[in-house]
Short mmCIF file of C-alpha atoms in Angstrom, two decimals:
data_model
loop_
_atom_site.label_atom_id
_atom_site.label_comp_id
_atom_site.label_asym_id
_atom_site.label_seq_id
_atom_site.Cartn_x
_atom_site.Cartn_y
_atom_site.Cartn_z
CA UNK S 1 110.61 113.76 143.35
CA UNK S 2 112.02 116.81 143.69
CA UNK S 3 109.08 119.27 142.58
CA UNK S 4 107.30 121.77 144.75
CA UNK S 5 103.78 122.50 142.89
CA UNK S 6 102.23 125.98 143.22
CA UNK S 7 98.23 126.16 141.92
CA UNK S 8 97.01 128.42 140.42
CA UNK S 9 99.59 129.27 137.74
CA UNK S 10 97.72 132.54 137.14
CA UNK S 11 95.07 134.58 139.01
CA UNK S 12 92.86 137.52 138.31
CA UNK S 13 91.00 139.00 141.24
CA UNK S 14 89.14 142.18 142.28
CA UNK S 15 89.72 143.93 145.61
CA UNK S 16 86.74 142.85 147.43
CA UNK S 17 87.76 138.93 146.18
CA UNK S 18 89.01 135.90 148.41
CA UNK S 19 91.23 133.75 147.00
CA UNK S 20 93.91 131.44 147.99
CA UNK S 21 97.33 130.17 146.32
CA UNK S 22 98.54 126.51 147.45
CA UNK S 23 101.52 125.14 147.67
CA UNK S 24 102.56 121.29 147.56
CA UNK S 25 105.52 119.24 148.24
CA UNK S 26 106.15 115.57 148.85
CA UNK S 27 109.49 115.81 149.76
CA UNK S 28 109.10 115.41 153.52
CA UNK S 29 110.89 118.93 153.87
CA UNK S 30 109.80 120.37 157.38
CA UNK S 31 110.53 124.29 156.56
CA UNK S 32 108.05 126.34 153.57
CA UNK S 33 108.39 129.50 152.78
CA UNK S 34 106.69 131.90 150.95
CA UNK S 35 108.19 134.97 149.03
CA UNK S 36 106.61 137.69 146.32
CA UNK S 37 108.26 139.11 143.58
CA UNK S 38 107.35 142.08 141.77
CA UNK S 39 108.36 142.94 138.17
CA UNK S 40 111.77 143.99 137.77
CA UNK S 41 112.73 143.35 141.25
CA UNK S 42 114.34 140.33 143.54
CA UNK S 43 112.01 138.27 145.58
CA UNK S 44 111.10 139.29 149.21
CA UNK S 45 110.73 136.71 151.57
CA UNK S 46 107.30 137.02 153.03
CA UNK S 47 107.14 133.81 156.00
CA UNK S 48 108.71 130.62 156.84
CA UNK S 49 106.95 127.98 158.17
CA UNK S 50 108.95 125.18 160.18
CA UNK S 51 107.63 122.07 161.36
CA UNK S 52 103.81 123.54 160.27
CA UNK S 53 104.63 126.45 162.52
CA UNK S 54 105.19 130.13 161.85
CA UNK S 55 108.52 131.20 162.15
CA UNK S 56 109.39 134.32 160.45
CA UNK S 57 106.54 136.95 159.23
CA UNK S 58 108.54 139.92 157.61
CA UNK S 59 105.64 142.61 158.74
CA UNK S 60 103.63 141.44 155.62
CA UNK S 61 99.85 142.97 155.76
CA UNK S 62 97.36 141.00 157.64
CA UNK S 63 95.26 140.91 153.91
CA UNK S 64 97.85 137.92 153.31
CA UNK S 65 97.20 135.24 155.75
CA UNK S 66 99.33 132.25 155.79
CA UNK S 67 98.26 128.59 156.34
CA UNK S 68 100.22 124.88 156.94
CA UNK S 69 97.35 122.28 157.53
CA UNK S 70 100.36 119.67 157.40
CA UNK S 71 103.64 119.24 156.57
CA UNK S 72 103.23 118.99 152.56
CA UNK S 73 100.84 121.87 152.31
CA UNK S 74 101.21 125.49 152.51
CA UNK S 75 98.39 128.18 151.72
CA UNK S 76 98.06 131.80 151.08
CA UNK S 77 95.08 133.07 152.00
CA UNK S 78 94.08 136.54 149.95
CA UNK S 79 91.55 139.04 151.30
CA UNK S 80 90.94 142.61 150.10
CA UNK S 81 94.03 143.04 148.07
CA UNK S 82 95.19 146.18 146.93
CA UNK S 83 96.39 146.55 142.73
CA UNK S 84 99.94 147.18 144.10
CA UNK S 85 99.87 143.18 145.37
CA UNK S 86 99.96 142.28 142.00
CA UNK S 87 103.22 139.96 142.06
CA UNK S 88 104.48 137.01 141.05
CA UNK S 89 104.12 134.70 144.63
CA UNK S 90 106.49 131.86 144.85
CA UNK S 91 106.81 129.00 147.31
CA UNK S 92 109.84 126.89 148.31
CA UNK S 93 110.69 124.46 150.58
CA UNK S 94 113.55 122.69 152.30
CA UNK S 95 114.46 119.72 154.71
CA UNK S 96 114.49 121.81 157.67
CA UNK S 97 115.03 125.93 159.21
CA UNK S 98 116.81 124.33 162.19
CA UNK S 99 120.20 126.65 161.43
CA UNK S 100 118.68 129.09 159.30
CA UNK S 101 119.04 129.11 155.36
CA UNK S 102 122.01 127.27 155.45
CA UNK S 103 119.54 124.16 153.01
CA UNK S 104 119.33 123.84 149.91
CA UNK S 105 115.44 125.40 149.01
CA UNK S 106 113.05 124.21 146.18
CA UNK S 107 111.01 126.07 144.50
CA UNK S 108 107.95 126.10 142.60
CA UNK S 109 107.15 127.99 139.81
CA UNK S 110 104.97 130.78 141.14
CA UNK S 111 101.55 131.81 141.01
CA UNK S 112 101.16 135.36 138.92
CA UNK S 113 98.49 137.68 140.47
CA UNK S 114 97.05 140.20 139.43
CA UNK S 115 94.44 142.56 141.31
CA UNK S 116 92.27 144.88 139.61
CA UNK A 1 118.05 147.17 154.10
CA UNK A 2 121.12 144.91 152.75
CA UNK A 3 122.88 145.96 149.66
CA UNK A 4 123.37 142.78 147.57
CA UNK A 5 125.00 143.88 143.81
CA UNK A 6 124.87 141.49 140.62
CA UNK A 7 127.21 142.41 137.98
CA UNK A 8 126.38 142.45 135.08
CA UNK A 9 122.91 142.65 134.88
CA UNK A 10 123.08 140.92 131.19
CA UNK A 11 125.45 139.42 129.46
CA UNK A 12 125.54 138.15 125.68
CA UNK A 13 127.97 135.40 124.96
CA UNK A 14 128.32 133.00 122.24
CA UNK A 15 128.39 129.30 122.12
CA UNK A 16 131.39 127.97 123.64
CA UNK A 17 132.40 131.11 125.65
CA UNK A 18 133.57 130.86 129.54
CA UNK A 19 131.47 133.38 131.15
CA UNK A 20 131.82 134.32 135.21
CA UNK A 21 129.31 137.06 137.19
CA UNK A 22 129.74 138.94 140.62
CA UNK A 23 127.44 138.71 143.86
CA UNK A 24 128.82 141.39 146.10
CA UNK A 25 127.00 141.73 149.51
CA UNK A 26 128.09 143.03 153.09
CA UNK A 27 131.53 141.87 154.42
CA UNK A 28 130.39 141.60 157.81
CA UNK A 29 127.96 139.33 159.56
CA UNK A 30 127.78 136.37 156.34
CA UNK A 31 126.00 133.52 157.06
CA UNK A 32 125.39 131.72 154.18
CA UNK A 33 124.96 132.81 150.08
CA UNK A 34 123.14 130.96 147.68
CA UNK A 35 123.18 130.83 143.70
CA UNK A 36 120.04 130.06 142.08
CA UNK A 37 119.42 129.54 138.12
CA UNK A 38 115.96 131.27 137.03
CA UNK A 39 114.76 130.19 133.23
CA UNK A 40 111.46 131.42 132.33
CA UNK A 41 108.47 130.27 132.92
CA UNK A 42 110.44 127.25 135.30
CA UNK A 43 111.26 127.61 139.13
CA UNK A 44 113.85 128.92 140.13
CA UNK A 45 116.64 126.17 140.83
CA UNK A 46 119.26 126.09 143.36
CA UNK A 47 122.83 125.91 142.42
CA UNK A 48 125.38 126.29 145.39
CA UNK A 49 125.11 126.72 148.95
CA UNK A 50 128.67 128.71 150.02
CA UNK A 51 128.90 129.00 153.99
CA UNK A 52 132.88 129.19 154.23
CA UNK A 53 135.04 131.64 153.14
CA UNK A 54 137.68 130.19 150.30
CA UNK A 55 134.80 127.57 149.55
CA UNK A 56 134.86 126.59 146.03
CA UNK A 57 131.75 124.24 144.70
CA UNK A 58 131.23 122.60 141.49
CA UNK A 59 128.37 121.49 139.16
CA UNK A 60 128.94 120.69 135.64
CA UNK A 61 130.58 123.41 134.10
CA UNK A 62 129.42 125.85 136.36
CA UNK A 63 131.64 126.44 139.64
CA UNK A 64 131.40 129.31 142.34
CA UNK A 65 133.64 130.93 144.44
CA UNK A 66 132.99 132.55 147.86
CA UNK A 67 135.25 135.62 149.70
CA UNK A 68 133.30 136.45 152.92
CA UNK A 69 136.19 138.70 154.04
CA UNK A 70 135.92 141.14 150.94
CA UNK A 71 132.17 140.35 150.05
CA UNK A 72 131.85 138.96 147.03
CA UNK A 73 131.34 135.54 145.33
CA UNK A 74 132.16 134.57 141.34
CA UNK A 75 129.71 132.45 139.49
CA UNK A 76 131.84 130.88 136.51
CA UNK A 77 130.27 129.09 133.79
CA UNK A 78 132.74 127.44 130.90
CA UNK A 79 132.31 126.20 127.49
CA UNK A 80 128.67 128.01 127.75
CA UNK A 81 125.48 126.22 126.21
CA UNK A 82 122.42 127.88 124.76
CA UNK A 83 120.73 126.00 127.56
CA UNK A 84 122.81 128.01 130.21
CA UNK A 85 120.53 130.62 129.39
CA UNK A 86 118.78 131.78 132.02
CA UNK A 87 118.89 134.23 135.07
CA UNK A 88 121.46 133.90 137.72
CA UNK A 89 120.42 135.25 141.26
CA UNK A 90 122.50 135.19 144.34
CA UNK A 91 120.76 135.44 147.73
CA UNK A 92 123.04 136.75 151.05
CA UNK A 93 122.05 135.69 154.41
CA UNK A 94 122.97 137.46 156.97
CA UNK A 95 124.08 136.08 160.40
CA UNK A 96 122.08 139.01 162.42
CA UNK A 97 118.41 138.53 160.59
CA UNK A 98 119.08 135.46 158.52
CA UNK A 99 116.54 136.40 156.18
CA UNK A 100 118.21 135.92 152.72
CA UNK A 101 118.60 139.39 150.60
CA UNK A 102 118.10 138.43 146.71
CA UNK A 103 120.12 140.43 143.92
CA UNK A 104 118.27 141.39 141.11
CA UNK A 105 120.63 138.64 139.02
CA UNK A 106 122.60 138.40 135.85
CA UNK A 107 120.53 137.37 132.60
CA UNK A 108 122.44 135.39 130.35
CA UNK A 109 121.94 134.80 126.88
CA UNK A 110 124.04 132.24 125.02
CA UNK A 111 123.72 132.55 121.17
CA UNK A 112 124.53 129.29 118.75
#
């Protein structure tokens, strides 16, 4: 099994909303990440998570709060988003960060948000 | 801010057709650079890992070449499918932030 699972697909929220994107993978990979992509542009990485700790935040607003309960799940926690969030979010995963990106990542297929 | 370049940013070829694209990205400080395919609506699927320069990997028909020394890397595909279609990115990791730097990617369309 090779699949990294992102719920929801899609997501409509106002500003003053809470919401949170998931992220699942049975692959026993140690290292998620999380990146956004908006239209027309490449994806940004946004954190990296290795062995259910945070390892790389790339100055991303404190409105997007990361979460790794355990080693299969990662969160995104949304709070008081702004329209100009609206993105699609995508999580990946790979056996390990030990050594950088030098592993093969798998992704999911993203969660599209919109904030209105 | 990294400058990574895909070239073209579409291509149209028909059935058959041996195709190749261009990742260029900074000559100095490489780490690593990846090739992912991209169809719609699907994730995004990793092709290659290239950490060497003169490596050369193959998948199918699809092969990639890396030049770390001049900065670029050639994604060929031959005897093209319609199921090729899809967008190719590249992502360059550097060796001072290794934080991988995504190009905006090639679509490819491949007509019957």
């Amino acid at each position: 099994d090779t699949e990294v699972t992102q719920t929801p697909k899609h997501l409509v929220m106002g500003m003053t909303n809470k919401k949170s994107l998931k992220c699942e993978q049975h692959m026993g990979h140690r290292a998620m990440y999380w990146y956004k992509q908006k239209a027309k542009k490449p994806p940004e990485l946004m954190f990296v998570y290795s062995y259910e700790k945070l390892s790389i935040n790339e100055s991303v607003p404190s409105r997007f709060s990361p979460e790794c309960p355990n080693s299969s799940l990662l969160n995104l926690h949304l709070h008081a988003l702004q329209p100009e969030d609206s993105a699609l979010y995508l999580c990946a995963s790979s056996q390990d960060y030990t050594g950088g990106f030098k592993n093969i990542q798998y992704f999911g297929a993203g969660t599209r948000l919109s904030v209105l | 801010i990294l400058n990574v370049e895909q070239s073209p940013q579409s291509l149209h070829v028909q059935e058959g057709d041996s195709t190749n694209f261009t990742c260029s990205f900074p000559s100095s400080n490489f780490y690593a650079l990846h090739w992912y395919r991209w169809e719609t609506a699907k994730s995004p699927e990793a092709l290659f890992v290239m950490t060497l320069n003169g490596d050369e990997k193959k998948k199918g028909r699809i092969s990639a070449t890396l030049n770390t020394k001049e900065g670029y890397s050639y994604l060929y595909i031959k005897g093209s499918q319609p199921e090729d279609s899809a967008t190719y990115l590249c992502a360059f990791i550097s060796g001072g932030s290794y934080i991988p730097t995504f190009g905006r990617g090639t679509s490819l369309i491949v007509h019957p």
